[in-house]
Amino acid sequence: MIGEVIRVFGVFALGYYLVMHVYVLVMSLCSAYSLRRNHNLQRFGRVGEMLSSRVAPPVSIVIPAYNEAVGIVDSVRSMSIVSYPRLEIVVVNDGSSDDTLRNLIDAFDLELVRIPYRASIPTTEIRGIYRGKGAIPITVVDKTNGSRADALNAGVNAARHPYVLCTDADVILDAECLVRSMQRVVEDRERTVGVGGNVRPINGSKVELGHLIESRVPRSLIARMQILEYLRNFIAARPAWAGINALPNVSGAFGVWRKTTLLDVGGFARGHLGEDMDLTLRVHRFYRENGLEYRIVYEPSAVIWTEVPATRQVLRRQRIRWHRGLIHTVRDYWKLALNPGYGAFGMITWPGYILFEYLAPVVEAIGYVVVPLGLVLGVLSFEAIALVVAVAYGVGLLNTFIAILLDEPYGYSNGGSDTMRLISAALVENLGFHQMTVAWRTRAMFGGRSAKGWGNMERRGVTRLSDA
């Protein structure tokens, strides 16, 4: 009886593992088609016209900042030279205990002003609003500590423009990322409510004064593994989801939203470890349930750069929190799955996300125990196991190679050595690194103290990265 149970679980785990990789392969192929179509459209785009046009939709860049004294000035200066004709920057000091506010005041000659502030989205207390007189309007909202989501909501309230770019203080924006994303708005202003960008790890790249000089693949193996994950999650998956208007997540590091949309859904959820995905799903639900036409798109050429964890300890904390955020989101929105009222999102994207993201670590962890046990007990065939694992490994490797190929126009293709570093990482990714992340995500299922809050991510800050 026990042997039969082990056999059934073993067969299920092996089958699941294979189907998961095939699912990712299908998404990669669909993304390739979508990117090809997008490339053809971009050839006839109007980037130059938009950069010089006064009809370009004005955008407010909202930056939440908590204890960012060391890098906040460089970050704001970096964002202020983004190529876009109609722009303002709104920095929200979320109750920092360091010199974040003082550094901003001194660097940009800010003055405390008395202006109307409409708290359309409730936040913690606003202590003051500061403005400068530079060429790029800069507003600093000083508030009591609430959370990243609360700070973003305060920034949305203070934003004067109809479109809001929600980002972070520790990212670097590519010069044309905003005009590329707003291109997607201009092509369909009536329906476009959100645009996601292409988030890239910057570790190992050459950075000077807060600007990316040269993108490079890092020497650190753990950073290279994360590059592969970002490639699969962004360039090899999101174009497919966006192509059927079923994008499940507009990244919190770069997301352009129509301001009225954010107000309609109540802004970002405080206390949520996955506030960006929660917001995206609430937008889908709001428009679907109200029978309104809309679209949330993904623009691969809107590139931003961020620092990824450089150590195993920090990466562990990040992955546990990420999966806790997904657990929270699935708990809140599971009824959307297989609901035809939510279109392709409810019938395709969300069920797939639950099956192959939410449940994946548990099924894989069970498989790592049950399959070897079944082999020892003789209820599973070594030949069958070897065949399934080999096919799944091969399909997984193919998925990664496709992602590297699709990324060529947007990212790291600076020569053969960089490509070989990524390929070498792909060959060994499933020989320990993937299993490590599975263990962390499984750990997240059990909650506890280590799965609450973000803790110390120990970032050096992209404005201070060397090329090491």
CSV table of C-alpha atoms in Angstrom, one decimal:
chain,number,residue,atom,x,y,z
A,1,MET,CA,0.0,0.0,0.0
A,2,ILE,CA,2.8,2.4,1.0
A,3,GLY,CA,4.7,1.5,-2.1
A,4,GLU,CA,1.7,2.2,-4.3
A,5,VAL,CA,1.2,5.6,-2.7
A,6,ILE,CA,4.9,6.5,-3.2
A,7,ARG,CA,4.6,5.3,-6.9
A,8,VAL,CA,1.6,7.5,-7.5
A,9,PHE,CA,3.2,10.6,-5.9
A,10,GLY,CA,6.4,9.9,-7.7
A,11,VAL,CA,4.7,9.7,-11.1
A,12,PHE,CA,2.7,12.8,-10.4
A,13,ALA,CA,5.8,14.8,-9.3
A,14,LEU,CA,7.8,13.7,-12.4
A,15,GLY,CA,4.8,14.5,-14.7
A,16,TYR,CA,4.3,17.9,-13.0
A,17,TYR,CA,8.0,18.8,-13.4
A,18,LEU,CA,7.9,18.0,-17.1
A,19,VAL,CA,4.6,19.8,-17.8
A,20,MET,CA,5.8,22.9,-16.0
A,21,HIS,CA,8.9,23.1,-18.2
A,22,VAL,CA,6.7,22.6,-21.3
A,23,TYR,CA,4.3,25.3,-20.1
A,24,VAL,CA,7.3,27.7,-19.8
A,25,LEU,CA,8.5,26.7,-23.3
A,26,VAL,CA,5.1,27.5,-24.8
A,27,MET,CA,5.2,30.9,-23.0
A,28,SER,CA,8.7,31.6,-24.4
A,29,LEU,CA,7.6,30.8,-28.0
A,30,CYS,CA,4.5,33.0,-27.6
A,31,SER,CA,6.7,35.8,-26.2
A,32,ALA,CA,9.0,35.4,-29.2
A,33,TYR,CA,6.1,35.9,-31.6
A,34,SER,CA,4.9,39.0,-29.6
A,35,LEU,CA,8.4,40.5,-29.5
A,36,ARG,CA,8.8,40.0,-33.2
A,37,ARG,CA,5.5,41.9,-33.8
A,38,ASN,CA,6.6,44.6,-31.3
A,39,HIS,CA,10.0,45.0,-33.1
A,40,ASN,CA,8.2,45.6,-36.4
A,41,LEU,CA,6.0,48.3,-34.8
A,42,GLN,CA,9.0,49.9,-33.2
A,43,ARG,CA,10.7,50.3,-36.5
A,44,PHE,CA,8.0,52.7,-37.5
A,45,GLY,CA,7.7,54.3,-34.0
A,46,ARG,CA,7.8,58.0,-33.2
A,47,VAL,CA,10.3,58.2,-30.4
A,48,GLY,CA,12.0,61.3,-31.8
A,49,GLU,CA,8.7,63.0,-32.4
A,50,MET,CA,7.5,62.3,-28.9
A,51,LEU,CA,10.7,63.7,-27.4
A,52,SER,CA,10.1,67.0,-29.0
A,53,SER,CA,6.4,67.1,-28.8
A,54,ARG,CA,4.3,69.1,-26.4
A,55,VAL,CA,1.4,66.6,-26.8
A,56,ALA,CA,3.4,63.8,-25.1
A,57,PRO,CA,1.4,62.9,-22.0
A,58,PRO,CA,3.0,64.4,-18.9
A,59,VAL,CA,4.3,62.0,-16.3
A,60,SER,CA,5.1,62.2,-12.6
A,61,ILE,CA,7.9,59.9,-11.3
A,62,VAL,CA,7.1,58.8,-7.8
A,63,ILE,CA,10.0,57.6,-5.6
A,64,PRO,CA,9.4,56.3,-2.1
A,65,ALA,CA,12.5,56.8,0.1
A,66,TYR,CA,13.2,55.4,3.6
A,67,ASN,CA,16.7,56.0,5.0
A,68,GLU,CA,18.2,56.6,1.6
A,69,ALA,CA,20.5,59.4,2.6
A,70,VAL,CA,23.6,58.0,0.9
A,71,GLY,CA,22.2,57.6,-2.6
A,72,ILE,CA,18.9,59.6,-2.8
A,73,VAL,CA,20.5,62.7,-4.4
A,74,ASP,CA,22.3,60.8,-7.1
A,75,SER,CA,19.2,58.8,-7.7
A,76,VAL,CA,17.0,61.9,-8.2
A,77,ARG,CA,19.6,63.5,-10.4
A,78,SER,CA,19.8,60.4,-12.5
A,79,MET,CA,16.1,60.3,-13.0
A,80,SER,CA,15.9,64.0,-13.8
A,81,ILE,CA,17.8,63.6,-17.0
A,82,VAL,CA,15.6,60.9,-18.4
A,83,SER,CA,14.7,61.8,-22.0
A,84,TYR,CA,11.1,63.0,-21.8
A,85,PRO,CA,9.7,66.4,-22.5
A,86,ARG,CA,7.0,66.7,-19.8
A,87,LEU,CA,8.1,65.4,-16.4
A,88,GLU,CA,8.0,66.0,-12.7
A,89,ILE,CA,9.7,64.1,-9.8
A,90,VAL,CA,7.9,63.4,-6.5
A,91,VAL,CA,10.0,62.0,-3.7
A,92,VAL,CA,8.2,60.7,-0.6
A,93,ASN,CA,10.3,60.7,2.5
A,94,ASP,CA,8.7,57.9,4.5
A,95,GLY,CA,9.7,58.9,8.0
A,96,SER,CA,13.4,58.4,7.5
A,97,SER,CA,15.6,58.5,10.6
A,98,ASP,CA,18.7,59.5,8.7
A,99,ASP,CA,19.5,62.7,6.6
A,100,THR,CA,17.4,61.7,3.6
A,101,LEU,CA,15.2,64.8,3.8
A,102,ARG,CA,18.0,67.2,4.7
A,103,ASN,CA,20.2,66.0,1.8
A,104,LEU,CA,17.3,66.5,-0.6
A,105,ILE,CA,16.6,70.0,0.7
A,106,ASP,CA,20.3,71.0,0.4
A,107,ALA,CA,21.0,69.5,-3.0
A,108,PHE,CA,17.9,70.9,-4.8
A,109,ASP,CA,17.4,74.1,-2.8
A,110,LEU,CA,13.9,73.0,-1.7
A,111,GLU,CA,11.6,75.2,0.3
A,112,LEU,CA,8.6,74.3,2.5
A,113,VAL,CA,5.4,75.3,0.7
A,114,ARG,CA,1.8,75.6,1.6
A,115,ILE,CA,-0.2,74.0,-1.2
A,116,PRO,CA,-3.4,72.0,-1.4
A,117,TYR,CA,-2.9,68.3,-0.8
A,118,ARG,CA,-5.8,66.1,-1.5
A,119,ALA,CA,-5.6,62.7,0.4
A,120,SER,CA,-7.6,60.8,-2.2
A,121,ILE,CA,-5.9,57.7,-0.9
A,122,PRO,CA,-5.5,57.6,2.9
A,123,THR,CA,-1.9,57.6,4.2
A,124,THR,CA,-0.1,58.3,7.4
A,125,GLU,CA,0.3,62.0,8.5
A,126,ILE,CA,1.9,64.4,6.0
A,127,ARG,CA,4.4,66.6,7.9
A,128,GLY,CA,5.3,68.9,5.0
A,129,ILE,CA,5.7,69.4,1.3
A,130,TYR,CA,8.8,70.9,-0.3
A,131,ARG,CA,9.4,72.2,-3.8
A,132,GLY,CA,12.4,73.4,-5.8
A,133,LYS,CA,12.8,75.9,-8.7
A,134,GLY,CA,14.9,73.8,-11.1
A,135,ALA,CA,14.2,73.0,-14.7
A,136,ILE,CA,12.7,69.7,-13.7
A,137,PRO,CA,10.0,70.3,-11.0
A,138,ILE,CA,10.9,68.4,-7.9
A,139,THR,CA,8.4,67.9,-5.0
A,140,VAL,CA,9.3,66.2,-1.7
A,141,VAL,CA,6.5,64.9,0.5
A,142,ASP,CA,7.7,64.4,4.1
A,143,LYS,CA,5.5,62.0,6.1
A,144,THR,CA,5.5,59.7,9.1
A,145,ASN,CA,6.6,56.2,8.4
A,146,GLY,CA,3.9,53.9,6.9
A,147,SER,CA,5.5,51.5,4.4
A,148,ARG,CA,6.6,51.5,0.8
A,149,ALA,CA,3.0,51.2,-0.3
A,150,ASP,CA,1.9,54.0,1.9
A,151,ALA,CA,4.7,56.2,0.6
A,152,LEU,CA,3.7,55.4,-3.0
A,153,ASN,CA,0.1,56.3,-2.2
A,154,ALA,CA,1.2,59.7,-0.8
A,155,GLY,CA,3.2,60.3,-4.0
A,156,VAL,CA,0.2,59.5,-6.2
A,157,ASN,CA,-1.9,61.9,-4.2
A,158,ALA,CA,0.8,64.7,-4.7
A,159,ALA,CA,1.4,63.9,-8.4
A,160,ARG,CA,0.1,66.7,-10.6
A,161,HIS,CA,0.2,64.8,-13.9
A,162,PRO,CA,-2.3,62.2,-15.3
A,163,TYR,CA,0.3,59.4,-15.6
A,164,VAL,CA,2.5,58.2,-12.7
A,165,LEU,CA,5.7,56.1,-12.9
A,166,CYS,CA,6.1,54.2,-9.6
A,167,THR,CA,9.7,53.2,-9.1
A,168,ASP,CA,12.4,52.9,-6.4
A,169,ALA,CA,15.2,55.1,-5.1
A,170,ASP,CA,17.8,52.4,-5.9
A,171,VAL,CA,17.3,51.8,-9.6
A,172,ILE,CA,18.8,53.4,-12.7
A,173,LEU,CA,16.4,54.3,-15.6
A,174,ASP,CA,17.6,53.9,-19.1
A,175,ALA,CA,17.5,57.2,-20.9
A,176,GLU,CA,14.6,56.3,-23.2
A,177,CYS,CA,12.7,54.0,-20.9
A,178,LEU,CA,10.0,56.5,-20.2
A,179,VAL,CA,9.4,57.6,-23.8
A,180,ARG,CA,9.3,53.9,-24.9
A,181,SER,CA,6.7,53.1,-22.3
A,182,MET,CA,4.6,56.2,-23.0
A,183,GLN,CA,4.7,55.2,-26.7
A,184,ARG,CA,2.4,52.4,-25.7
A,185,VAL,CA,0.1,54.8,-24.0
A,186,VAL,CA,-0.1,57.1,-27.0
A,187,GLU,CA,-0.9,54.3,-29.4
A,188,ASP,CA,-4.1,53.6,-27.5
A,189,ARG,CA,-4.9,56.3,-24.9
A,190,GLU,CA,-8.5,55.3,-24.3
A,191,ARG,CA,-7.7,51.7,-23.2
A,192,THR,CA,-4.1,51.8,-21.8
A,193,VAL,CA,-4.2,52.0,-18.0
A,194,GLY,CA,-0.8,50.5,-17.2
A,195,VAL,CA,2.6,49.8,-18.7
A,196,GLY,CA,5.3,47.5,-17.3
A,197,GLY,CA,9.0,47.8,-18.0
A,198,ASN,CA,11.9,45.5,-18.4
A,199,VAL,CA,13.8,45.1,-15.0
A,200,ARG,CA,17.4,44.1,-15.4
A,201,PRO,CA,20.1,43.1,-12.8
A,202,ILE,CA,22.9,45.6,-12.8
A,203,ASN,CA,25.5,43.7,-10.7
A,204,GLY,CA,28.9,43.6,-12.4
A,205,SER,CA,28.1,46.4,-14.8
A,206,LYS,CA,30.1,49.6,-15.0
A,207,VAL,CA,28.3,52.5,-13.2
A,208,GLU,CA,29.5,56.1,-12.8
A,209,LEU,CA,27.7,58.9,-11.0
A,210,GLY,CA,24.5,57.0,-11.1
A,211,HIS,CA,24.6,56.2,-14.8
A,212,LEU,CA,25.1,52.9,-16.5
A,213,ILE,CA,28.2,53.1,-18.7
A,214,GLU,CA,28.4,49.4,-19.8
A,215,SER,CA,26.2,46.4,-19.0
A,216,ARG,CA,28.2,43.3,-18.1
A,217,VAL,CA,27.5,39.8,-16.8
A,218,PRO,CA,28.9,39.6,-13.3
A,219,ARG,CA,31.6,37.1,-12.3
A,220,SER,CA,29.5,36.1,-9.2
A,221,LEU,CA,27.6,32.9,-10.0
A,222,ILE,CA,24.8,33.7,-7.7
A,223,ALA,CA,24.2,37.0,-9.5
A,224,ARG,CA,24.3,35.3,-12.9
A,225,MET,CA,21.7,32.7,-11.8
A,226,GLN,CA,19.4,35.6,-10.9
A,227,ILE,CA,20.0,37.2,-14.4
A,228,LEU,CA,18.7,34.0,-15.9
A,229,GLU,CA,15.6,34.1,-13.7
A,230,TYR,CA,14.9,37.7,-14.7
A,231,LEU,CA,15.3,36.9,-18.4
A,232,ARG,CA,12.8,34.0,-18.1
A,233,ASN,CA,10.3,36.0,-16.0
A,234,PHE,CA,10.5,39.2,-18.0
A,235,ILE,CA,11.6,38.8,-21.6
A,236,ALA,CA,10.4,35.2,-22.1
A,237,ALA,CA,7.0,35.4,-20.3
A,238,ARG,CA,5.6,38.9,-20.0
A,239,PRO,CA,5.3,39.6,-23.7
A,240,ALA,CA,3.1,36.5,-24.1
A,241,TRP,CA,0.8,37.5,-21.2
A,242,ALA,CA,0.6,41.1,-22.3
A,243,GLY,CA,-0.3,39.9,-25.8
A,244,ILE,CA,-3.6,38.5,-24.5
A,245,ASN,CA,-4.1,41.4,-22.0
A,246,ALA,CA,-3.4,39.1,-19.1
A,247,LEU,CA,-0.3,40.5,-17.5
A,248,PRO,CA,-0.3,39.3,-13.9
A,249,ASN,CA,2.3,41.8,-12.5
A,250,VAL,CA,3.5,45.2,-13.3
A,251,SER,CA,6.8,45.3,-11.4
A,252,GLY,CA,7.0,47.7,-8.5
A,253,ALA,CA,10.5,48.8,-9.8
A,254,PHE,CA,9.0,50.2,-12.9
A,255,GLY,CA,5.3,50.6,-13.5
A,256,VAL,CA,3.5,53.5,-15.4
A,257,TRP,CA,-0.1,53.8,-14.3
A,258,ARG,CA,-2.9,56.2,-15.2
A,259,LYS,CA,-3.5,58.2,-12.1
A,260,THR,CA,-7.3,57.9,-12.2
A,261,THR,CA,-6.9,54.1,-12.3
A,262,LEU,CA,-4.8,54.1,-9.1
A,263,LEU,CA,-7.4,56.3,-7.4
A,264,ASP,CA,-10.3,54.1,-8.6
A,265,VAL,CA,-8.8,51.0,-7.0
A,266,GLY,CA,-7.6,52.6,-3.8
A,267,GLY,CA,-3.8,52.7,-4.6
A,268,PHE,CA,-1.3,50.2,-3.2
A,269,ALA,CA,-2.2,47.9,-0.3
A,270,ARG,CA,-0.4,48.6,2.9
A,271,GLY,CA,1.2,45.7,4.7
A,272,HIS,CA,1.3,43.5,1.5
A,273,LEU,CA,4.6,41.9,0.7
A,274,GLY,CA,3.6,41.7,-3.0
A,275,GLU,CA,1.9,45.1,-3.4
A,276,ASP,CA,2.8,45.4,-7.1
A,277,MET,CA,1.0,42.1,-8.0
A,278,ASP,CA,-1.9,42.9,-5.7
A,279,LEU,CA,-2.4,46.2,-7.5
A,280,THR,CA,-2.2,44.6,-10.9
A,281,LEU,CA,-4.8,42.0,-10.0
A,282,ARG,CA,-7.1,44.7,-8.5
A,283,VAL,CA,-6.9,46.7,-11.7
A,284,HIS,CA,-7.8,43.6,-13.8
A,285,ARG,CA,-10.7,42.9,-11.4
A,286,PHE,CA,-12.0,46.5,-11.3
A,287,TYR,CA,-12.2,46.9,-15.1
A,288,ARG,CA,-13.6,43.4,-15.7
A,289,GLU,CA,-16.3,43.7,-13.1
A,290,ASN,CA,-17.3,47.1,-14.3
A,291,GLY,CA,-17.4,46.0,-18.0
A,292,LEU,CA,-14.8,48.7,-19.0
A,293,GLU,CA,-12.4,48.4,-21.9
A,294,TYR,CA,-8.8,48.5,-20.8
A,295,ARG,CA,-5.3,47.0,-21.4
A,296,ILE,CA,-2.1,46.6,-19.4
A,297,VAL,CA,0.9,46.2,-21.6
A,298,TYR,CA,4.6,45.3,-21.3
A,299,GLU,CA,7.3,47.2,-23.1
A,300,PRO,CA,10.6,45.3,-23.3
A,301,SER,CA,12.6,48.3,-24.5
A,302,ALA,CA,11.7,50.3,-21.4
A,303,VAL,CA,14.7,49.1,-19.5
A,304,ILE,CA,15.6,49.8,-15.9
A,305,TRP,CA,18.5,48.4,-13.8
A,306,THR,CA,18.4,47.2,-10.2
A,307,GLU,CA,20.8,45.6,-7.8
A,308,VAL,CA,20.1,41.9,-7.0
A,309,PRO,CA,21.2,40.1,-3.8
A,310,ALA,CA,24.9,39.3,-3.8
A,311,THR,CA,24.9,36.7,-1.0
A,312,ARG,CA,23.0,33.5,-0.3
A,313,GLN,CA,21.6,34.9,3.0
A,314,VAL,CA,20.1,38.0,1.5
A,315,LEU,CA,18.7,36.0,-1.5
A,316,ARG,CA,17.1,33.6,0.9
A,317,ARG,CA,15.3,36.5,2.7
A,318,GLN,CA,14.2,38.0,-0.6
A,319,ARG,CA,12.8,34.7,-2.0
A,320,ILE,CA,10.9,33.9,1.2
A,321,ARG,CA,9.2,37.3,1.2
A,322,TRP,CA,8.5,37.1,-2.5
A,323,HIS,CA,6.7,33.8,-2.1
A,324,ARG,CA,4.9,35.1,1.0
A,325,GLY,CA,3.6,37.9,-1.1
A,326,LEU,CA,2.4,35.5,-3.7
A,327,ILE,CA,0.7,33.4,-1.1
A,328,HIS,CA,-1.1,36.5,0.2
A,329,THR,CA,-2.2,37.4,-3.4
A,330,VAL,CA,-3.4,33.9,-4.2
A,331,ARG,CA,-5.4,33.8,-1.0
A,332,ASP,CA,-7.1,37.1,-1.9
A,333,TYR,CA,-7.7,36.4,-5.6
A,334,TRP,CA,-8.1,32.6,-6.0
A,335,LYS,CA,-11.7,33.0,-7.2
A,336,LEU,CA,-10.5,34.7,-10.4
A,337,ALA,CA,-8.9,31.4,-11.6
A,338,LEU,CA,-11.0,29.6,-14.3
A,339,ASN,CA,-13.6,32.3,-14.2
A,340,PRO,CA,-14.5,33.2,-17.8
A,341,GLY,CA,-15.7,36.6,-16.6
A,342,TYR,CA,-12.1,37.6,-16.3
A,343,GLY,CA,-11.2,36.7,-19.9
A,344,ALA,CA,-7.7,35.4,-20.7
A,345,PHE,CA,-6.4,36.4,-17.3
A,346,GLY,CA,-8.9,34.3,-15.5
A,347,MET,CA,-8.8,31.3,-17.8
A,348,ILE,CA,-5.1,31.2,-18.8
A,349,THR,CA,-2.6,33.4,-16.8
A,350,TRP,CA,-3.9,33.1,-13.3
A,351,PRO,CA,-4.5,29.4,-13.3
A,352,GLY,CA,-1.0,28.9,-14.7
A,353,TYR,CA,0.5,31.2,-12.1
A,354,ILE,CA,-1.2,29.3,-9.3
A,355,LEU,CA,-0.2,25.9,-10.7
A,356,PHE,CA,3.4,26.6,-11.7
A,357,GLU,CA,4.4,29.4,-9.3
A,358,TYR,CA,2.4,29.1,-6.2
A,359,LEU,CA,2.3,25.3,-6.0
A,360,ALA,CA,5.6,24.5,-7.7
A,361,PRO,CA,7.9,24.5,-4.7
A,362,VAL,CA,5.7,22.2,-2.7
A,363,VAL,CA,5.3,19.7,-5.5
A,364,GLU,CA,9.0,19.8,-6.4
A,365,ALA,CA,10.0,19.4,-2.7
A,366,ILE,CA,7.7,16.3,-2.4
A,367,GLY,CA,9.3,15.0,-5.6
A,368,TYR,CA,12.8,15.3,-4.3
A,369,VAL,CA,11.8,13.0,-1.4
A,370,VAL,CA,9.3,10.6,-3.0
A,371,VAL,CA,11.1,9.9,-6.3
A,372,PRO,CA,14.4,8.7,-4.7
A,373,LEU,CA,12.4,6.7,-2.2
A,374,GLY,CA,10.4,5.1,-5.0
A,375,LEU,CA,13.6,4.2,-6.7
A,376,VAL,CA,15.0,2.6,-3.5
A,377,LEU,CA,11.8,0.6,-3.0
A,378,GLY,CA,11.7,-0.5,-6.6
A,379,VAL,CA,8.3,1.0,-7.3
A,380,LEU,CA,9.7,3.5,-9.8
A,381,SER,CA,11.9,2.6,-12.8
A,382,PHE,CA,15.3,4.1,-13.0
A,383,GLU,CA,15.1,4.3,-16.8
A,384,ALA,CA,11.7,6.1,-16.7
A,385,ILE,CA,12.9,8.5,-14.0
A,386,ALA,CA,16.1,9.2,-16.0
A,387,LEU,CA,14.2,9.8,-19.2
A,388,VAL,CA,11.7,12.2,-17.6
A,389,VAL,CA,14.4,14.2,-15.8
A,390,ALA,CA,16.6,14.3,-18.9
A,391,VAL,CA,13.7,15.6,-21.0
A,392,ALA,CA,12.6,18.2,-18.4
A,393,TYR,CA,16.2,19.3,-17.9
A,394,GLY,CA,16.7,19.7,-21.7
A,395,VAL,CA,13.4,21.6,-22.1
A,396,GLY,CA,14.4,23.8,-19.2
A,397,LEU,CA,17.7,24.5,-20.7
A,398,LEU,CA,16.0,25.3,-24.1
A,399,ASN,CA,13.8,27.8,-22.3
A,400,THR,CA,16.8,29.6,-20.9
A,401,PHE,CA,18.6,29.6,-24.2
A,402,ILE,CA,15.5,31.1,-25.9
A,403,ALA,CA,15.4,33.8,-23.2
A,404,ILE,CA,19.0,34.7,-23.7
A,405,LEU,CA,18.4,34.9,-27.5
A,406,LEU,CA,15.3,37.1,-27.1
A,407,ASP,CA,17.2,39.4,-24.8
A,408,GLU,CA,19.9,40.2,-27.3
A,409,PRO,CA,18.3,43.5,-28.5
A,410,TYR,CA,17.8,44.7,-24.9
A,411,GLY,CA,20.5,43.7,-22.5
A,412,TYR,CA,23.7,41.9,-22.0
A,413,SER,CA,25.0,41.0,-25.5
A,414,ASN,CA,28.3,42.8,-25.3
A,415,GLY,CA,30.4,40.0,-26.6
A,416,GLY,CA,31.0,36.2,-26.6
A,417,SER,CA,32.4,36.2,-23.1
A,418,ASP,CA,29.2,37.5,-21.6
A,419,THR,CA,27.1,35.1,-23.5
A,420,MET,CA,29.3,32.2,-22.4
A,421,ARG,CA,29.0,33.3,-18.8
A,422,LEU,CA,25.2,33.1,-19.0
A,423,ILE,CA,25.3,29.7,-20.9
A,424,SER,CA,27.7,28.2,-18.3
A,425,ALA,CA,25.3,29.4,-15.5
A,426,ALA,CA,22.4,27.8,-17.3
A,427,LEU,CA,24.1,24.5,-17.5
A,428,VAL,CA,24.6,24.2,-13.8
A,429,GLU,CA,21.5,26.1,-12.6
A,430,ASN,CA,19.6,22.9,-11.9
A,431,LEU,CA,22.4,21.3,-10.0
A,432,GLY,CA,21.8,23.1,-6.7
A,433,PHE,CA,20.7,26.7,-7.2
A,434,HIS,CA,17.2,25.9,-8.3
A,435,GLN,CA,16.7,23.3,-5.5
A,436,MET,CA,17.9,25.9,-3.0
A,437,THR,CA,15.2,28.4,-4.1
A,438,VAL,CA,12.6,25.6,-4.0
A,439,ALA,CA,13.6,25.0,-0.4
A,440,TRP,CA,13.2,28.7,0.5
A,441,ARG,CA,9.9,29.0,-1.2
A,442,THR,CA,8.6,25.9,0.5
A,443,ARG,CA,9.8,27.4,3.8
A,444,ALA,CA,7.7,30.5,3.0
A,445,MET,CA,4.5,28.3,3.0
A,446,PHE,CA,4.9,27.8,6.8
A,447,GLY,CA,5.1,31.5,7.7
A,448,GLY,CA,6.8,32.4,11.0
A,449,ARG,CA,9.0,35.3,12.0
A,450,SER,CA,11.5,35.0,9.2
A,451,ALA,CA,8.7,35.3,6.6
A,452,LYS,CA,7.4,38.6,7.8
A,453,GLY,CA,8.7,42.0,6.7
A,454,TRP,CA,11.6,42.6,4.4
A,455,GLY,CA,14.5,42.8,6.8
A,456,ASN,CA,17.9,44.1,5.7
A,457,MET,CA,18.5,43.6,2.0
A,458,GLU,CA,22.1,44.8,2.4
A,459,ARG,CA,22.2,46.7,-0.8
A,460,ARG,CA,25.2,48.7,-1.8
A,461,GLY,CA,23.0,50.9,-4.0
A,462,VAL,CA,23.2,51.1,-7.8
A,463,THR,CA,24.6,54.6,-7.7
A,464,ARG,CA,27.6,53.3,-5.9
A,465,LEU,CA,28.2,50.0,-7.7
A,466,SER,CA,31.6,49.4,-9.1
A,467,ASP,CA,32.4,47.1,-11.9
A,468,ALA,CA,33.6,44.4,-9.5
